mmCIF file of C-alpha atoms in Angstrom:
data_model
loop_
_atom_site.group_PDB
_atom_site.id
_atom_site.type_symbol
_atom_site.label_atom_id
_atom_site.label_comp_id
_atom_site.label_asym_id
_atom_site.label_seq_id
_atom_site.Cartn_x
_atom_site.Cartn_y
_atom_site.Cartn_z
ATOM 1 C CA MET A 1 -0.008 -21.312 -66.590
ATOM 2 C CA VAL A 2 -1.864 -20.167 -63.489
ATOM 3 C CA GLY A 3 -0.386 -19.610 -60.037
ATOM 4 C CA ILE A 4 -3.120 -19.973 -57.410
ATOM 5 C CA GLY A 5 -1.117 -18.672 -54.450
ATOM 6 C CA PRO A 6 -0.420 -20.642 -51.278
ATOM 7 C CA GLY A 7 -3.831 -22.299 -51.127
ATOM 8 C CA GLY A 8 -6.621 -20.238 -49.626
ATOM 9 C CA PRO A 9 -9.122 -18.379 -51.810
ATOM 10 C CA LEU A 10 -8.266 -15.010 -50.209
ATOM 11 C CA ASP A 11 -4.730 -15.320 -51.582
ATOM 12 C CA ARG A 12 -5.810 -15.957 -55.181
ATOM 13 C CA THR A 13 -5.711 -13.067 -57.621
ATOM 14 C CA PRO A 14 -8.781 -12.033 -59.644
ATOM 15 C CA ARG A 15 -6.684 -12.608 -62.753
ATOM 16 C CA ALA A 16 -6.035 -16.239 -61.751
ATOM 17 C CA GLU A 17 -9.707 -16.853 -60.978
ATOM 18 C CA LYS A 18 -10.750 -15.309 -64.300
ATOM 19 C CA ALA A 19 -8.316 -17.516 -66.217
ATOM 20 C CA ILE A 20 -9.609 -20.676 -64.546
ATOM 21 C CA LEU A 21 -13.263 -19.758 -65.015
ATOM 22 C CA GLU A 22 -12.717 -19.037 -68.711
ATOM 23 C CA SER A 23 -10.868 -22.301 -69.351
ATOM 24 C CA GLN A 24 -12.322 -25.376 -70.989
ATOM 25 C CA VAL A 25 -9.706 -27.674 -69.443
ATOM 26 C CA VAL A 26 -7.988 -27.408 -66.046
ATOM 27 C CA VAL A 27 -4.859 -29.484 -65.428
ATOM 28 C CA GLY A 28 -3.064 -29.877 -62.107
ATOM 29 C CA TYR A 29 -1.905 -31.897 -59.134
ATOM 30 C CA LYS A 30 -5.016 -33.306 -57.461
ATOM 31 C CA ARG A 31 -4.552 -31.383 -54.206
ATOM 32 C CA TYR A 32 -4.291 -28.083 -56.095
ATOM 33 C CA LEU A 33 -7.481 -28.814 -58.018
ATOM 34 C CA ASP A 34 -9.215 -29.471 -54.696
ATOM 35 C CA LEU A 35 -8.131 -26.004 -53.534
ATOM 36 C CA ILE A 36 -9.899 -24.355 -56.481
ATOM 37 C CA GLY A 37 -13.013 -26.513 -56.327
ATOM 38 C CA ASP A 38 -15.202 -23.424 -55.991
ATOM 39 C CA LEU A 39 -14.050 -22.292 -59.454
ATOM 40 C CA ILE A 40 -14.786 -25.562 -61.212
ATOM 41 C CA GLN A 41 -18.001 -25.501 -63.226
ATOM 42 C CA GLN A 42 -18.124 -27.310 -66.566
ATOM 43 C CA GLN A 43 -14.370 -27.530 -67.173
ATOM 44 C CA GLU A 44 -12.742 -30.847 -67.997
ATOM 45 C CA LEU A 45 -10.358 -31.784 -65.169
ATOM 46 C CA ILE A 46 -7.074 -33.603 -65.687
ATOM 47 C CA SER A 47 -5.170 -34.487 -62.526
ATOM 48 C CA SER A 48 -2.346 -36.726 -61.357
ATOM 49 C CA GLY A 49 -0.150 -37.191 -58.320
ATOM 50 C CA MET A 50 3.303 -36.063 -57.252
ATOM 51 C CA THR A 51 6.262 -36.744 -59.598
ATOM 52 C CA LYS A 52 3.912 -36.683 -62.619
ATOM 53 C CA GLU A 53 4.659 -33.080 -63.517
ATOM 54 C CA THR A 54 5.920 -33.867 -67.013
ATOM 55 C CA ASP A 55 2.824 -35.916 -67.817
ATOM 56 C CA ARG A 56 0.536 -33.101 -66.655
ATOM 57 C CA CYS A 57 2.375 -30.436 -68.611
ATOM 58 C CA LEU A 58 2.476 -32.560 -71.752
ATOM 59 C CA GLU A 59 -1.268 -33.195 -71.550
ATOM 60 C CA ALA A 60 -1.891 -29.472 -71.097
ATOM 61 C CA VAL A 61 0.294 -28.665 -74.113
ATOM 62 C CA ARG A 62 -1.495 -31.234 -76.251
ATOM 63 C CA LYS A 63 -4.942 -29.990 -75.238
ATOM 64 C CA ALA A 64 -3.923 -26.415 -76.002
ATOM 65 C CA GLY A 65 -2.554 -27.578 -79.340
ATOM 66 C CA GLU A 66 -5.983 -29.046 -80.124
ATOM 67 C CA GLY A 67 -7.516 -25.607 -79.669
ATOM 68 C CA PHE A 68 -8.810 -25.822 -76.105
ATOM 69 C CA THR A 69 -8.362 -23.020 -73.579
ATOM 70 C CA VAL A 70 -6.334 -24.684 -70.833
ATOM 71 C CA SER A 71 -5.321 -23.645 -67.326
ATOM 72 C CA LEU A 72 -2.249 -25.464 -66.036
ATOM 73 C CA ILE A 73 -2.308 -25.009 -62.257
ATOM 74 C CA SER A 74 0.641 -24.424 -59.934
ATOM 75 C CA SER A 75 0.568 -23.500 -56.279
ATOM 76 C CA GLY A 76 2.232 -20.212 -55.400
ATOM 77 C CA ASP A 77 3.607 -18.637 -58.572
ATOM 78 C CA SER A 78 3.807 -20.867 -61.638
ATOM 79 C CA GLY A 79 7.226 -19.374 -62.449
ATOM 80 C CA VAL A 80 8.711 -20.129 -58.999
ATOM 81 C CA TYR A 81 9.229 -23.892 -58.607
ATOM 82 C CA GLY A 82 6.066 -24.235 -60.700
ATOM 83 C CA MET A 83 4.999 -25.560 -64.079
ATOM 84 C CA ALA A 84 5.666 -22.555 -66.322
ATOM 85 C CA GLY A 85 9.220 -23.439 -67.306
ATOM 86 C CA LEU A 86 8.491 -27.111 -67.955
ATOM 87 C CA ALA A 87 5.395 -26.279 -70.005
ATOM 88 C CA LEU A 88 7.348 -23.824 -72.162
ATOM 89 C CA GLU A 89 10.069 -26.415 -72.720
ATOM 90 C CA LEU A 90 7.525 -29.070 -73.731
ATOM 91 C CA ALA A 91 5.629 -26.718 -76.032
ATOM 92 C CA ASN A 92 8.931 -25.999 -77.773
ATOM 93 C CA ARG A 93 9.871 -29.685 -77.958
ATOM 94 C CA GLU A 94 6.488 -30.662 -79.361
ATOM 95 C CA LYS A 95 6.681 -27.778 -81.868
ATOM 96 C CA GLN A 96 3.317 -26.491 -80.647
ATOM 97 C CA SER A 97 2.412 -22.870 -81.320
ATOM 98 C CA PHE A 98 -0.493 -21.264 -79.475
ATOM 99 C CA PRO A 99 -1.032 -18.149 -77.324
ATOM 100 C CA ILE A 100 0.474 -18.525 -73.855
ATOM 101 C CA GLU A 101 -0.259 -16.456 -70.765
ATOM 102 C CA ILE A 102 1.599 -16.860 -67.483
ATOM 103 C CA VAL A 103 -0.565 -15.730 -64.567
ATOM 104 C CA PRO A 104 1.529 -14.893 -61.482
ATOM 105 C CA GLY A 105 0.547 -15.850 -57.971
ATOM 106 C CA ILE A 106 1.624 -15.148 -54.398
ATOM 107 C CA THR A 107 4.695 -17.257 -53.685
ATOM 108 C CA ALA A 108 4.875 -19.566 -50.683
ATOM 109 C CA ALA A 109 7.828 -17.582 -49.337
ATOM 110 C CA GLY A 110 5.952 -14.302 -49.726
ATOM 111 C CA ALA A 111 2.839 -15.684 -48.066
ATOM 112 C CA LEU A 112 4.826 -16.991 -45.099
ATOM 113 C CA ALA A 113 6.822 -13.764 -44.823
ATOM 114 C CA ALA A 114 3.581 -11.805 -44.472
ATOM 115 C CA ARG A 115 2.459 -14.073 -41.624
ATOM 116 C CA LEU A 116 5.815 -13.788 -39.838
ATOM 117 C CA GLY A 117 6.295 -10.033 -40.164
ATOM 118 C CA ALA A 118 8.895 -8.640 -42.570
ATOM 119 C CA PRO A 119 11.770 -11.133 -42.824
ATOM 120 C CA LEU A 120 12.425 -10.529 -46.551
ATOM 121 C CA MET A 121 12.932 -6.760 -46.351
ATOM 122 C CA LEU A 122 16.524 -7.045 -47.573
ATOM 123 C CA ASP A 123 18.303 -9.307 -50.080
ATOM 124 C CA PHE A 124 17.205 -12.920 -49.832
ATOM 125 C CA ALA A 125 17.495 -16.267 -51.599
ATOM 126 C CA CYS A 126 15.130 -19.181 -52.200
ATOM 127 C CA ILE A 127 16.596 -22.694 -52.293
ATOM 128 C CA SER A 128 14.787 -25.996 -52.660
ATOM 129 C CA LEU A 129 16.229 -28.841 -50.603
ATOM 130 C CA SER A 130 14.711 -31.444 -52.924
ATOM 131 C CA ASP A 131 17.472 -33.340 -54.708
ATOM 132 C CA LEU A 132 15.157 -35.073 -57.174
ATOM 133 C CA LEU A 133 16.176 -32.685 -59.973
ATOM 134 C CA VAL A 134 19.311 -31.006 -58.595
ATOM 135 C CA PRO A 135 22.212 -33.030 -57.112
ATOM 136 C CA TRP A 136 22.673 -32.583 -53.379
ATOM 137 C CA ASP A 137 26.312 -31.537 -53.881
ATOM 138 C CA MET A 138 25.106 -28.536 -55.905
ATOM 139 C CA ILE A 139 22.430 -27.682 -53.338
ATOM 140 C CA ARG A 140 25.082 -27.836 -50.614
ATOM 141 C CA LYS A 141 27.269 -25.357 -52.543
ATOM 142 C CA ARG A 142 24.345 -22.966 -52.877
ATOM 143 C CA LEU A 143 23.572 -23.213 -49.164
ATOM 144 C CA GLU A 144 27.201 -22.476 -48.305
ATOM 145 C CA ALA A 145 27.198 -19.485 -50.664
ATOM 146 C CA VAL A 146 24.018 -17.839 -49.364
ATOM 147 C CA ALA A 147 24.909 -18.539 -45.746
ATOM 148 C CA ALA A 148 28.340 -16.928 -46.215
ATOM 149 C CA ALA A 149 26.766 -13.983 -48.071
ATOM 150 C CA ASP A 150 24.457 -13.289 -45.114
ATOM 151 C CA LEU A 151 21.311 -13.624 -47.225
ATOM 152 C CA VAL A 152 17.978 -14.286 -45.578
ATOM 153 C CA THR A 153 17.055 -17.679 -47.004
ATOM 154 C CA ALA A 154 13.721 -19.345 -47.719
ATOM 155 C CA LEU A 155 13.990 -23.123 -47.888
ATOM 156 C CA TYR A 156 11.427 -24.887 -50.066
ATOM 157 C CA ASN A 157 10.748 -28.647 -49.877
ATOM 158 C CA PRO A 158 12.663 -28.803 -46.593
ATOM 159 C CA ARG A 159 11.818 -32.342 -45.507
ATOM 160 C CA SER A 160 9.838 -35.394 -46.591
ATOM 161 C CA LYS A 161 9.361 -38.922 -45.294
ATOM 162 C CA LYS A 162 12.329 -40.090 -47.368
ATOM 163 C CA ARG A 163 14.467 -36.945 -47.107
ATOM 164 C CA THR A 164 15.242 -36.312 -43.452
ATOM 165 C CA GLU A 165 18.947 -35.462 -43.392
ATOM 166 C CA GLN A 166 19.096 -32.579 -45.871
ATOM 167 C CA LEU A 167 17.467 -30.053 -43.541
ATOM 168 C CA ASP A 168 19.783 -31.097 -40.704
ATOM 169 C CA GLU A 169 22.797 -30.463 -42.918
ATOM 170 C CA ALA A 170 21.390 -27.126 -44.078
ATOM 171 C CA ALA A 171 20.937 -26.050 -40.459
ATOM 172 C CA ALA A 172 24.530 -27.037 -39.662
ATOM 173 C CA ILE A 173 25.792 -24.928 -42.572
ATOM 174 C CA PHE A 174 23.910 -21.826 -41.413
ATOM 175 C CA ARG A 175 25.087 -22.309 -37.818
ATOM 176 C CA ARG A 176 28.670 -21.901 -39.024
ATOM 177 C CA TYR A 177 27.860 -18.363 -40.171
ATOM 178 C CA ARG A 178 25.059 -17.176 -37.858
ATOM 179 C CA LYS A 179 24.254 -17.148 -34.166
ATOM 180 C CA GLY A 180 21.976 -19.787 -32.721
ATOM 181 C CA SER A 181 19.578 -16.999 -31.735
ATOM 182 C CA THR A 182 18.966 -16.047 -35.390
ATOM 183 C CA PRO A 183 15.185 -16.011 -35.975
ATOM 184 C CA VAL A 184 13.737 -18.835 -38.068
ATOM 185 C CA GLY A 185 10.137 -18.945 -39.249
ATOM 186 C CA ILE A 186 8.296 -22.109 -40.226
ATOM 187 C CA GLY A 187 5.043 -22.096 -42.144
ATOM 188 C CA THR A 188 3.094 -25.222 -43.030
ATOM 189 C CA SER A 189 0.069 -25.217 -45.360
ATOM 190 C CA VAL A 190 0.100 -21.416 -45.286
ATOM 191 C CA GLY A 191 -3.197 -19.824 -46.255
ATOM 192 C CA THR A 192 -5.291 -22.951 -45.703
ATOM 193 C CA LYS A 193 -7.391 -24.197 -42.797
ATOM 194 C CA ASP A 194 -4.443 -26.418 -41.780
ATOM 195 C CA GLU A 195 -2.015 -23.505 -41.497
ATOM 196 C CA ARG A 196 0.656 -23.706 -38.798
ATOM 197 C CA ILE A 197 3.065 -20.823 -38.129
ATOM 198 C CA VAL A 198 6.054 -21.068 -35.787
ATOM 199 C CA ILE A 199 8.800 -18.579 -34.975
ATOM 200 C CA ALA A 200 11.846 -20.269 -33.474
ATOM 201 C CA ASP A 201 15.594 -19.776 -33.805
ATOM 202 C CA LEU A 202 18.483 -21.491 -35.534
ATOM 203 C CA ASP A 203 19.276 -23.585 -32.460
ATOM 204 C CA THR A 204 15.766 -24.940 -31.941
ATOM 205 C CA PHE A 205 13.760 -24.861 -35.188
ATOM 206 C CA LEU A 206 14.516 -28.514 -35.994
ATOM 207 C CA ASP A 207 12.538 -29.484 -32.886
ATOM 208 C CA PHE A 208 9.307 -28.466 -34.635
ATOM 209 C CA GLU A 209 7.328 -30.443 -37.204
ATOM 210 C CA ILE A 210 8.518 -29.640 -40.726
ATOM 211 C CA THR A 211 7.111 -31.362 -43.802
ATOM 212 C CA MET A 212 7.028 -31.045 -47.601
ATOM 213 C CA ARG A 213 4.205 -28.543 -47.157
ATOM 214 C CA SER A 214 6.423 -26.335 -45.009
ATOM 215 C CA ILE A 215 8.571 -23.343 -45.891
ATOM 216 C CA VAL A 216 11.446 -22.345 -43.613
ATOM 217 C CA ILE A 217 12.800 -18.777 -43.547
ATOM 218 C CA ILE A 218 16.190 -18.292 -41.883
ATOM 219 C CA GLY A 219 17.116 -14.727 -40.954
ATOM 220 C CA ASN A 220 20.435 -12.986 -41.549
ATOM 221 C CA THR A 221 22.750 -11.534 -38.924
ATOM 222 C CA SER A 222 20.615 -8.403 -38.533
ATOM 223 C CA SER A 223 17.216 -10.162 -38.344
ATOM 224 C CA ARG A 224 15.451 -9.866 -35.018
ATOM 225 C CA LEU A 225 12.132 -10.252 -33.215
ATOM 226 C CA LEU A 226 10.198 -7.049 -32.541
ATOM 227 C CA ASP A 227 7.048 -7.459 -30.431
ATOM 228 C CA GLY A 228 6.694 -10.984 -31.740
ATOM 229 C CA TRP A 229 7.292 -10.062 -35.389
ATOM 230 C CA PHE A 230 10.215 -11.490 -37.389
ATOM 231 C CA VAL A 231 11.897 -8.451 -38.976
ATOM 232 C CA THR A 232 14.982 -7.991 -41.121
ATOM 233 C CA PRO A 233 15.805 -4.264 -40.948
ATOM 234 C CA ARG A 234 16.571 -2.677 -44.299
ATOM 235 C CA GLY A 235 18.863 -0.097 -42.762
ATOM 236 C CA TYR A 236 16.646 2.953 -42.371
ATOM 237 C CA LYS A 237 17.437 5.148 -39.384
ATOM 238 C CA VAL A 238 14.728 4.549 -36.778
#
């Protein structure tokens, strides 16, 4: 299971590149395979679209069970909203036994944080707003909990063409606990040629374009802007 980072080749690890180059089969979402096109030589490629994650993982497990060296690709880190967990579950279900290596990658939240400044310097949480696998009522409870606990929060899958209200509700929850001037960073397609970075605040960030390829980082009550950088102080005396 290989995490390729947020997208650009500069954010891939040598370990991830080595794993892909040494594989006989590479399995992944088509867009992710496009991002590693420079690493594809003679490998067999298996790709599919969104919502086909189970099919991709099952095919990877079966190929590995047949004795092939397989790279199952995730963006970011394969263990953070990626394919690692699902692949391990399927390997167990299919009673397949073969060597497994999980290759970490730079997470989307970490990549965006580096572009914004240092917003994750203190305790933080990551929450996906996608309710395809987790009921919205549960997501709402988690949002309430992290907002009340004053955690910096990275929102994954914030908005899609079909899901437009969840981000609005999340913003309303955070506004009950934090000032409207709280810094909010938005990163879309971070690390690629289409990258867009915006620093706004809790009152205005919904005015900017936010898509499924975006990550939103909401600061805590001590987060601030310093010379244009989004910083959450850790508490050192300065």
